[in-house]
């Protein structure tokens, strides 16, 4: 077998070549098995949703369910008084599949139904595993499947869409909490009220959390019960399709948070013991439960489970036209320990036998399938251990994700804010953390996501300002702690964004420093929605300082989008000084300078750059962003010639750097044959 590029590109992986190659061969063998040695495609295998579940046919209805442990299965619902009737009994086919065919008049759009499943020693009502619509009764709180067959189903207007991924700028969001009011928001409200905001902000992708149906709203969508059903608490399937369609019309990709790492324990609402057995979809014994998450773990070694999950990937791509997925909880999938208590301090920790090879194969095949269906699809792994090859192509020995979440970055920023005084911040540490990634993988950089905003943690703005946010956010109110917080909030986001390697992410509202945490309705807070919403009026109010942060974020995203081939421009450190707390880096003709020092401003601070005239394109100290306006940004900065560096074609760029500010400069075009202000010949752009 030819040596894989994953090992060629990283010689430190050579001692583990057999393990890496073994995983690669295992994925190939499993794909051959699932596709009958190539008689069908992986996409053909992953079409279970076209067979299972409820479907309208030319002369009526057909319903199928996989329940191998069941002894009898019945449809019960509004159409038969929720009573067991022989007429609605399913027939057992081969391989544990049950089927029933009904005339057209038997079911109607909007009818509620469930399965009544019987097995040796028991019985119970269940929601079908493959159902596409689940609703909750407002009075009894009981969930039921619903027949969804509208006379005029939604028709997508945007037939083809190719995401813009250079770079990918993601606005992470949650439909329910996107409303200003103290209630659950809807797909329609998001489409008409929030989507235009995101478009104005310049982001080219939205990442929607909590789409798959989940019985407990406060789980943030992580305890999924119905994997093929879009949560009905936000609206109808057609309204979600309209949202996706409108996002595409605005040039925004729509990425879905996909939870295949575990499932809710609930038996009445979820997959647990659907046919009366523990091991239908999940492991049995000690591997069945994920104790830290109070959930159940899929058995990725069963082909029926692979069929279910791979079909789920294809369903969301085909039915709703999502542009890809953020795979949640990948670390938990990769390791038998779920990553708990693991050090991951050396390469041996990734190849010591503690890895779940079946889960790794599933993730590999899921990526192959998704990109087979849509070569432009985006897949992101939420993974904290640093597993090599996760975001490398399968042909190179990787698992095929396009990106991995740079989960070290928010941890770094919060640790810095918690444990270090401002004068102890080291630019060398900032640079090291921002660029600490594998060269063969793209990452999603972010200063904070929804994880940092949930109860039990704090957002960056809360770490920076805390309770002073309640009293000192009016523009006319002067407060040193607020000033510090606003200044550092801008700097942190700018250095995180401009050092990205593929993508940047922001969670809804954090761009303008949304106050407080996210706390969904629960018994402990009186079932209140006060903290499960977004207060858009704060950033809209010209009398409040939130608008400064919102305006800065908009300008920062606009600047990045306006830099041609931003992501392909090599990122190079120009200068850092821990004693001065100054960092400078560049991408092509763009130079980014950060003065983290809380007290010291520098006059004529110099470092070497390509010669030319540099003009300020963005300044965190701009009064529009709540700064003091201490520099005249209309003046160009000419580099100063130094004969010592003439051979390197570099000159001194000297700037005034106010304390706790950052500036972005662009070198004006110089062509071969022209001279710089110093009299030296210029270099070609």
XYZ file of C-alpha atoms in Angstrom:
685
model
C 0.000 0.000 0.000
C 1.291 3.456 -0.930
C 2.379 5.606 2.008
C -0.384 8.046 2.952
C 0.197 11.782 2.676
C -0.880 12.244 6.286
C 2.305 10.452 7.317
C 4.465 11.994 4.596
C 3.405 15.497 5.693
C 4.037 14.747 9.364
C 7.047 12.469 9.968
C 6.194 12.332 13.690
C 3.299 10.056 12.723
C 5.640 7.452 11.175
C 5.682 5.197 14.293
C 1.902 4.914 13.994
C 1.781 4.243 10.263
C 0.200 0.812 10.637
C -2.589 2.134 12.883
C -3.335 4.992 10.461
C -3.226 2.720 7.432
C -5.377 0.194 9.285
C -8.102 2.765 9.873
C -7.915 3.752 6.226
C -8.261 0.144 5.056
C -11.079 -0.499 7.522
C -13.071 2.417 6.059
C -12.536 1.084 2.534
C -13.661 -2.405 3.549
C -16.746 -1.084 5.287
C -17.678 1.017 2.268
C -17.324 -2.059 0.045
C -19.527 -4.022 2.414
C -22.248 -1.362 2.532
C -22.249 -0.859 -1.235
C -22.060 -4.557 -2.137
C -18.588 -4.174 -3.608
C -19.578 -1.142 -5.615
C -22.891 -2.422 -6.983
C -24.448 0.734 -5.541
C -23.011 4.046 -4.399
C -22.681 5.169 -0.811
C -25.467 7.619 -1.598
C -27.621 4.746 -2.768
C -27.034 2.946 0.523
C -27.875 6.086 2.513
C -31.411 6.419 1.164
C -33.295 4.805 4.021
C -35.553 7.811 4.530
C -37.037 7.156 1.077
C -38.121 3.685 2.213
C -38.780 3.897 5.954
C -41.314 6.172 7.594
C -44.624 7.387 6.175
C -44.942 8.048 2.443
C -47.772 9.084 0.141
C -48.128 6.762 -2.835
C -50.158 6.968 -6.035
C -53.055 5.060 -4.457
C -52.658 5.714 -0.733
C -50.044 5.489 2.014
C -47.209 3.164 2.966
C -45.448 3.096 6.326
C -42.388 1.049 7.314
C -40.346 0.720 10.499
C -37.340 -1.377 11.519
C -38.127 -3.102 14.820
C -36.465 -6.532 14.897
C -37.357 -7.319 18.533
C -41.050 -6.477 18.130
C -43.713 -9.192 18.052
C -46.439 -6.852 16.777
C -46.663 -3.227 15.630
C -49.752 -1.040 15.184
C -50.431 2.484 14.023
C -52.505 4.422 16.557
C -53.688 7.995 16.245
C -56.485 10.448 15.649
C -57.769 8.249 12.833
C -58.629 5.306 15.125
C -59.214 6.942 18.500
C -55.679 6.037 19.631
C -56.843 2.449 20.002
C -55.187 -0.775 18.897
C -57.030 -1.968 15.778
C -56.180 -4.985 13.660
C -56.842 -2.940 10.525
C -53.873 -0.746 11.437
C -51.570 -3.648 12.264
C -48.250 -3.835 10.401
C -46.968 -6.911 8.596
C -43.525 -8.258 9.405
C -41.183 -8.518 6.418
C -37.574 -9.720 6.315
C -34.766 -8.429 8.569
C -37.076 -7.011 11.228
C -38.866 -4.589 8.894
C -42.579 -3.909 9.461
C -44.922 -2.488 6.822
C -48.505 -1.312 6.351
C -50.297 0.001 3.267
C -53.408 2.143 3.679
C -55.906 3.783 1.341
C -55.663 7.538 0.759
C -58.688 8.281 2.948
C -57.172 6.572 5.989
C -54.800 9.434 6.820
C -54.912 13.185 6.350
C -52.453 16.047 6.519
C -52.096 17.093 10.152
C -53.196 13.800 11.703
C -51.307 12.819 14.858
C -50.092 9.248 15.254
C -47.700 6.915 17.041
C -46.647 3.303 16.990
C -47.921 0.787 19.496
C -45.078 -1.733 19.704
C -45.389 -5.089 21.425
C -42.505 -7.373 22.395
C -42.039 -10.408 24.604
C -42.804 -9.210 28.098
C -44.075 -5.730 27.319
C -45.424 -3.036 25.037
C -45.369 0.729 24.647
C -46.256 3.687 22.478
C -43.367 4.970 20.400
C -42.694 7.767 17.932
C -41.430 6.286 14.631
C -37.653 6.518 14.216
C -37.854 7.874 10.659
C -40.755 10.313 11.057
C -40.242 13.790 9.615
C -42.635 15.769 11.756
C -43.159 15.664 15.541
C -45.345 18.074 17.505
C -45.992 18.636 21.192
C -49.424 19.125 22.712
C -49.461 22.509 24.465
C -51.635 21.218 27.302
C -50.427 17.674 27.966
C -46.816 18.292 26.765
C -46.996 14.906 24.998
C -45.116 14.503 21.707
C -46.675 12.758 18.699
C -45.716 12.155 15.098
C -47.735 14.168 12.595
C -48.712 13.433 9.016
C -47.095 16.187 6.946
C -48.375 16.216 3.390
C -49.452 19.776 2.467
C -51.315 20.303 -0.779
C -48.727 22.845 -1.904
C -45.355 21.898 -0.419
C -42.611 24.512 -0.430
C -40.737 24.800 -3.729
C -37.168 26.068 -3.533
C -36.521 29.126 -5.696
C -32.728 28.926 -5.459
C -32.011 25.713 -7.327
C -28.226 25.741 -6.988
C -25.996 27.316 -4.393
C -22.233 27.229 -3.877
C -20.998 28.428 -0.475
C -18.353 31.145 -0.326
C -15.557 29.678 1.765
C -12.608 32.002 1.227
C -12.789 32.582 4.085
C -15.887 31.072 5.696
C -17.428 33.600 8.108
C -19.959 31.851 10.325
C -22.751 33.407 12.372
C -23.772 30.753 14.893
C -27.414 31.069 15.912
C -30.424 29.499 17.617
C -33.889 30.008 16.166
C -35.821 29.945 19.426
C -33.714 32.464 21.310
C -33.281 34.836 18.349
C -36.390 36.795 19.276
C -36.441 39.923 21.452
C -39.549 38.777 23.312
C -39.596 36.386 26.255
C -40.790 33.317 24.341
C -39.675 30.856 21.676
C -38.895 32.476 18.335
C -39.918 31.001 14.998
C -38.371 30.148 11.630
C -40.452 32.905 10.025
C -39.360 35.550 12.516
C -35.760 34.544 12.042
C -36.102 34.660 8.252
C -37.718 38.089 8.149
C -36.102 39.835 11.123
C -32.753 38.225 11.974
C -31.495 37.025 8.599
C -31.358 40.615 7.231
C -29.280 41.624 10.279
C -26.782 38.860 9.606
C -26.581 39.800 5.938
C -25.860 43.433 6.859
C -23.160 42.231 9.245
C -21.325 40.608 6.336
C -21.225 36.963 7.461
C -21.447 34.503 4.566
C -22.752 31.522 6.539
C -25.138 30.779 9.368
C -24.739 27.771 11.624
C -28.091 26.830 13.141
C -28.192 24.964 16.430
C -30.975 22.723 17.798
C -32.747 21.882 14.529
C -33.301 18.160 15.161
C -36.314 17.574 17.400
C -35.542 17.408 21.105
C -38.061 17.001 23.930
C -36.336 19.347 26.410
C -35.884 22.891 25.100
C -33.165 23.620 27.645
C -30.888 20.927 26.203
C -29.903 23.387 23.439
C -30.799 20.629 20.988
C -28.160 18.192 22.208
C -30.606 15.517 23.454
C -32.127 14.589 20.105
C -35.223 12.381 20.013
C -36.348 12.469 16.361
C -33.398 12.694 14.000
C -35.351 13.326 10.791
C -37.766 15.906 12.236
C -37.054 19.630 12.257
C -38.113 20.991 15.638
C -41.772 21.982 15.408
C -41.510 24.407 18.331
C -40.017 26.873 15.800
C -42.553 26.285 13.012
C -43.220 24.005 10.049
C -40.857 22.144 7.694
C -41.889 24.473 4.876
C -40.971 27.519 6.943
C -37.509 26.096 7.615
C -37.085 25.449 3.889
C -38.106 29.038 3.174
C -35.469 30.233 5.657
C -32.742 28.175 3.953
C -33.895 29.406 0.544
C -33.796 33.056 1.628
C -30.344 32.625 3.142
C -29.098 31.236 -0.171
C -30.678 34.149 -2.007
C -28.642 36.454 0.248
C -25.457 34.529 -0.550
C -25.250 32.793 2.827
C -24.540 29.119 3.344
C -26.646 27.314 5.944
C -24.788 24.849 8.163
C -26.699 22.602 10.531
C -25.541 21.425 13.935
C -25.789 17.643 13.608
C -25.903 15.505 16.738
C -24.839 11.934 15.923
C -22.630 11.508 18.978
C -25.456 10.416 21.301
C -29.249 10.462 21.721
C -31.802 11.263 24.392
C -32.589 8.525 26.926
C -36.359 9.037 26.602
C -38.255 5.940 25.488
C -41.633 7.498 24.679
C -40.136 10.298 22.540
C -36.814 8.891 21.359
C -35.097 5.817 19.942
C -34.436 4.159 23.297
C -36.019 0.690 23.483
C -38.156 1.454 20.446
C -38.707 -2.256 19.873
C -38.325 -3.191 23.541
C -34.608 -4.031 23.325
C -31.626 -2.086 24.661
C -29.417 -2.768 21.666
C -31.483 -1.805 18.644
C -29.608 1.439 17.953
C -27.336 1.657 20.979
C -24.641 -0.269 22.749
C -25.639 -2.647 25.517
C -23.947 -3.052 28.851
C -21.510 -0.487 30.230
C -21.094 1.281 26.877
C -24.794 2.071 26.490
C -24.919 5.206 28.641
C -22.918 8.396 28.405
C -23.048 9.211 32.098
C -21.624 12.719 31.822
C -24.246 13.694 29.244
C -27.146 11.575 30.593
C -27.692 10.115 27.128
C -27.282 6.934 25.067
C -24.389 5.993 22.786
C -24.927 4.719 19.248
C -23.452 1.366 18.262
C -21.566 2.384 15.103
C -20.568 -1.245 14.553
C -24.072 -2.176 13.395
C -24.762 -1.654 9.706
C -28.363 -0.759 10.501
C -27.123 2.128 12.659
C -24.786 3.266 9.891
C -27.738 3.083 7.509
C -29.825 5.255 9.850
C -27.158 7.901 10.495
C -25.792 8.120 6.948
C -29.350 8.387 5.645
C -29.877 11.180 8.134
C -26.938 13.108 6.651
C -28.317 12.707 3.143
C -31.856 13.615 4.230
C -30.942 17.054 5.567
C -28.847 17.821 2.484
C -31.507 16.705 0.023
C -34.768 17.594 1.755
C -33.806 20.946 3.293
C -30.763 21.794 1.158
C -28.452 22.484 4.053
C -24.909 23.223 2.897
C -23.191 21.046 5.452
C -22.895 20.172 9.098
C -21.101 20.922 12.304
C -20.721 17.467 13.837
C -21.269 17.806 17.560
C -19.327 15.868 20.192
C -16.767 14.259 17.892
C -14.268 13.768 20.718
C -16.853 11.703 22.576
C -17.256 9.501 19.497
C -13.557 8.938 18.880
C -12.629 7.427 22.247
C -14.054 4.681 24.417
C -13.491 7.061 27.332
C -15.344 9.837 25.458
C -12.147 11.811 25.962
C -12.809 12.158 29.684
C -9.665 12.210 31.822
C -7.356 11.858 28.808
C -4.197 13.961 28.610
C -3.627 13.878 24.826
C -0.076 15.048 25.473
C 1.641 13.014 22.735
C 0.840 11.196 19.496
C 0.738 7.874 21.269
C -2.481 8.920 22.998
C -4.260 8.783 19.615
C -3.098 5.256 18.770
C -3.077 3.369 22.084
C -6.108 1.176 21.459
C -8.491 3.472 23.293
C -10.063 4.708 20.082
C -13.431 3.563 18.752
C -12.548 2.343 15.262
C -16.204 1.845 14.355
C -17.069 5.465 15.199
C -14.025 6.615 13.220
C -15.242 4.634 10.216
C -18.704 6.180 10.547
C -17.282 9.727 10.567
C -15.064 8.906 7.595
C -17.951 7.483 5.579
C -20.232 10.349 6.568
C -17.729 12.819 5.141
C -17.326 10.739 1.972
C -21.093 10.593 1.535
C -21.675 14.292 2.151
C -19.035 15.345 -0.355
C -20.222 12.733 -2.844
C -23.667 14.358 -2.684
C -22.353 17.930 -2.687
C -18.659 18.556 -3.428
C -19.072 22.098 -2.069
C -20.571 20.991 1.247
C -18.963 22.135 4.493
C -18.244 19.713 7.338
C -16.883 20.878 10.681
C -15.748 18.701 13.575
C -16.264 19.841 17.139
C -13.238 18.059 18.542
C -10.956 18.992 21.403
C -8.343 16.211 21.580
C -6.414 17.173 18.444
C -6.784 13.810 16.688
C -4.381 13.935 13.676
C -5.995 13.722 10.253
C -9.464 14.718 11.374
C -9.676 17.564 8.837
C -7.429 15.976 6.233
C -8.801 14.399 3.032
C -9.652 10.704 3.168
C -7.315 9.963 0.246
C -4.461 11.278 2.398
C -5.383 9.055 5.322
C -7.640 11.560 7.065
C -11.266 11.508 8.131
C -12.436 14.019 5.537
C -13.763 16.985 7.521
C -13.253 20.380 5.892
C -12.581 22.119 9.204
C -12.049 21.406 12.848
C -13.133 23.783 15.601
C -10.154 25.601 17.139
C -11.464 24.882 20.620
C -8.210 25.953 22.232
C -8.849 29.608 21.389
C -11.853 30.450 23.608
C -10.216 28.481 26.423
C -7.060 30.557 25.957
C -8.913 33.860 26.056
C -10.957 32.998 29.121
C -7.920 31.613 30.930
C -6.028 34.807 30.089
C -8.833 37.030 31.378
C -9.269 34.968 34.535
C -5.634 34.444 35.516
C -3.494 37.256 34.108
C -3.284 40.941 34.767
C -3.369 43.119 31.666
C 0.311 43.940 31.960
C 1.120 40.204 31.959
C -0.377 39.484 28.539
C 2.355 38.162 26.234
C 1.991 38.716 22.472
C 4.249 35.711 21.867
C 1.697 33.525 23.692
C -1.169 35.099 21.746
C 0.579 34.399 18.439
C 1.491 30.852 19.459
C -2.085 30.042 20.449
C -3.682 31.687 17.423
C -1.456 29.717 15.031
C -1.196 26.429 16.957
C -2.713 24.088 14.364
C -1.741 21.351 11.991
C -0.558 22.747 8.635
C -2.569 20.156 6.690
C -5.890 21.058 8.299
C -8.205 24.062 8.194
C -9.752 25.304 11.400
C -12.651 27.450 12.588
C -11.195 30.223 14.744
C -13.399 31.876 17.351
C -13.027 33.860 20.535
C -16.291 32.522 21.962
C -19.267 30.445 20.846
C -22.553 29.428 22.450
C -20.576 27.210 24.851
C -19.062 30.227 26.571
C -22.457 31.939 26.787
C -24.366 29.133 28.522
C -25.124 29.216 32.251
C -22.098 28.153 34.260
C -19.710 30.114 32.066
C -19.281 33.748 31.064
C -19.054 35.538 27.758
C -15.955 37.593 27.044
C -17.781 40.854 27.624
C -18.941 39.628 31.034
C -15.425 38.568 31.999
C -14.263 42.032 30.948
C -16.970 44.283 32.376
C -19.186 42.159 34.626
C -21.841 44.007 36.661
C -20.746 47.421 35.362
C -22.640 46.507 32.169
C -25.871 47.129 34.055
C -25.024 50.717 34.957
C -22.423 52.203 32.621
C -23.258 51.363 29.010
C -24.801 54.685 28.084
C -22.570 56.691 25.755
C -22.384 59.718 28.052
C -21.355 57.554 31.021
C -17.595 57.387 31.560
C -16.318 54.219 33.236
C -12.748 52.897 33.093
C -13.752 49.256 33.431
C -16.212 49.551 30.562
C -13.645 51.397 28.448
C -11.129 48.629 29.069
C -13.682 45.947 28.247
C -14.750 47.544 24.983
C -11.125 48.069 23.909
C -10.071 44.481 24.642
C -13.254 42.982 23.192
C -12.382 44.541 19.824
C -8.703 43.565 19.975
C -9.418 39.950 20.961
C -11.872 39.469 18.114
C -9.622 41.159 15.567
C -6.510 39.111 16.335
C -8.591 35.914 16.403
C -10.214 36.688 13.055
C -7.222 37.879 11.044
C -5.092 34.872 12.085
C -7.756 32.373 11.022
C -6.881 29.377 8.912
C -10.041 28.763 6.933
C -12.970 30.070 8.929
C -14.103 32.409 11.708
C -17.157 32.019 13.943
C -19.225 34.325 16.144
C -22.245 33.430 18.246
C -25.419 35.454 17.808
C -25.250 38.686 19.796
C -21.709 38.244 21.057
C -20.481 40.552 18.297
C -22.026 43.502 20.140
C -21.322 42.216 23.646
C -24.746 40.837 24.497
C -25.082 41.016 28.275
C -25.562 38.086 30.595
C -25.620 34.362 29.957
C -28.001 31.979 28.204
C -30.360 30.268 30.613
C -33.247 28.362 29.066
C -36.555 28.013 30.930
C -36.256 25.511 33.755
C -37.620 24.859 37.203
C -34.712 26.687 38.831
C -35.543 30.005 37.131
C -39.317 29.757 37.253
C -39.493 28.620 33.616
C -38.482 32.094 32.509
C -37.439 33.089 28.977
C -35.714 36.251 30.185
C -32.233 34.898 29.480
C -33.171 32.738 26.485
C -33.554 35.574 23.974
C -31.509 38.255 22.234
C -31.936 41.912 23.118
C -31.489 43.450 19.670
C -32.705 46.820 20.957
C -29.385 47.220 22.779
C -27.312 47.332 19.587
C -30.026 49.337 17.795
C -30.025 52.066 20.449
C -27.651 54.899 19.395
C -27.408 55.998 23.033
C -25.780 52.745 24.158
C -22.200 51.543 23.740
C -23.268 48.165 22.344
C -23.619 49.786 18.930
C -19.878 50.594 18.971
C -19.025 46.901 19.228
C -21.626 45.964 16.634
C -20.292 48.553 14.205
C -16.713 47.405 14.741
C -17.624 43.772 14.085
C -19.409 44.778 10.890
C -16.377 46.752 9.679
C -13.995 43.939 10.639
C -15.986 41.325 8.707
C -16.345 43.710 5.747
C -12.587 44.297 5.695
C -11.800 40.566 5.715
C -14.310 39.887 2.959
C -12.833 42.741 0.952
C -9.291 41.331 0.983
C -8.887 39.368 -2.205
C -7.799 35.772 -1.606
C -7.523 36.529 2.107
C -7.182 32.915 3.141
C -4.526 32.058 0.567
C -2.289 34.945 1.669
C 0.458 33.505 3.894
C 0.216 34.572 7.527
C 3.597 35.858 8.714
C 4.679 37.245 12.063
C 6.461 40.552 11.551
C 7.308 41.407 15.133
C 6.468 40.632 18.739
C 7.762 41.988 22.011
C 6.518 40.665 25.323
C 8.098 43.558 27.207
C 6.312 46.130 25.041
C 3.238 43.887 24.591
C 3.235 44.613 20.849
C 2.458 42.128 18.074
C 2.589 42.725 14.308
C 1.790 40.276 11.516
C 0.949 40.445 7.844
C -0.892 38.774 4.995
C 0.442 39.991 1.666
C 0.137 43.784 1.556
C -1.928 43.879 4.754
C -0.283 44.562 8.109
C -1.999 44.066 11.487
C -0.520 45.725 14.578
C -1.647 45.162 18.183
C -0.587 47.069 21.285
C -1.926 45.043 24.222
C -0.259 47.245 26.819
C -2.810 48.797 29.184
C -0.776 51.944 29.899
C 2.081 52.524 27.431
C 1.647 54.255 24.106
C 4.523 54.249 21.645
C 5.660 56.960 19.253
C 7.558 55.946 16.122
C 7.357 52.250 16.951
C 9.079 50.492 14.057
C 9.308 47.068 12.444
C 10.382 45.819 9.047
C 7.885 45.396 6.202
C 7.985 45.484 2.402
C 8.642 49.100 1.323
C 5.824 51.426 0.343
C 3.126 53.671 1.700
C 0.734 52.128 4.217
C -2.725 53.506 4.902
C -4.955 52.727 7.858
C -7.992 50.675 6.863
C -9.348 49.833 10.329
C -8.519 51.184 13.765
C -10.013 49.948 17.031
C -9.404 53.444 18.445
C -11.772 55.023 15.925
C -14.462 57.062 17.767
C -17.080 55.205 15.697
C -16.142 52.118 17.681
C -15.914 53.802 21.078
C -12.238 54.712 20.739
C -10.486 57.977 21.562
C -9.385 58.861 18.022
C -5.782 59.499 19.053
C -4.324 59.060 15.553
C -4.895 60.815 12.239
C -5.781 57.890 10.002
C -6.043 60.046 6.895
C -2.255 60.270 6.764
C -0.281 57.624 4.893
C 2.739 55.985 6.511
C 5.842 55.821 4.295
C 8.449 53.234 5.114
C 11.971 54.417 5.984
C 14.917 53.002 4.024
C 17.639 51.189 5.917
C 20.687 50.040 3.900
C 21.143 47.109 6.278
C 17.976 45.520 4.911
C 18.172 46.610 1.287
C 18.896 43.051 0.174
C 15.779 41.795 1.972
C 13.625 44.422 0.247
C 12.338 45.589 3.612
C 12.093 49.012 5.229
C 10.992 50.396 8.600
C 7.305 51.059 9.109
C 7.046 53.435 12.059
C 3.737 54.077 13.807
C 2.159 55.768 16.770
C 0.580 52.982 18.829
C -1.792 54.148 21.568
C -2.217 51.818 24.522
C -4.725 48.995 24.157
C -5.425 49.496 20.442
C -5.021 47.651 17.155
C -4.697 48.926 13.608
C -4.952 47.380 10.134
C -2.900 48.913 7.325
C -2.703 48.241 3.612
C 0.349 48.842 1.447
C -0.427 50.918 -1.585
C 0.521 49.422 -4.929
C 4.133 49.647 -6.069
C 5.163 48.278 -9.439
C 8.579 47.251 -10.697
C 10.403 50.297 -12.084
C 8.947 52.733 -9.550
C 10.909 54.056 -6.613
C 9.856 54.304 -2.991
C 10.076 57.574 -1.093
C 13.540 56.525 0.057
C 14.803 56.335 -3.502
C 15.090 52.551 -3.635
C 13.487 50.495 -6.374
C 10.151 48.998 -5.440
C 9.106 45.392 -5.568
C 6.411 43.919 -7.709
C 2.966 43.429 -6.178
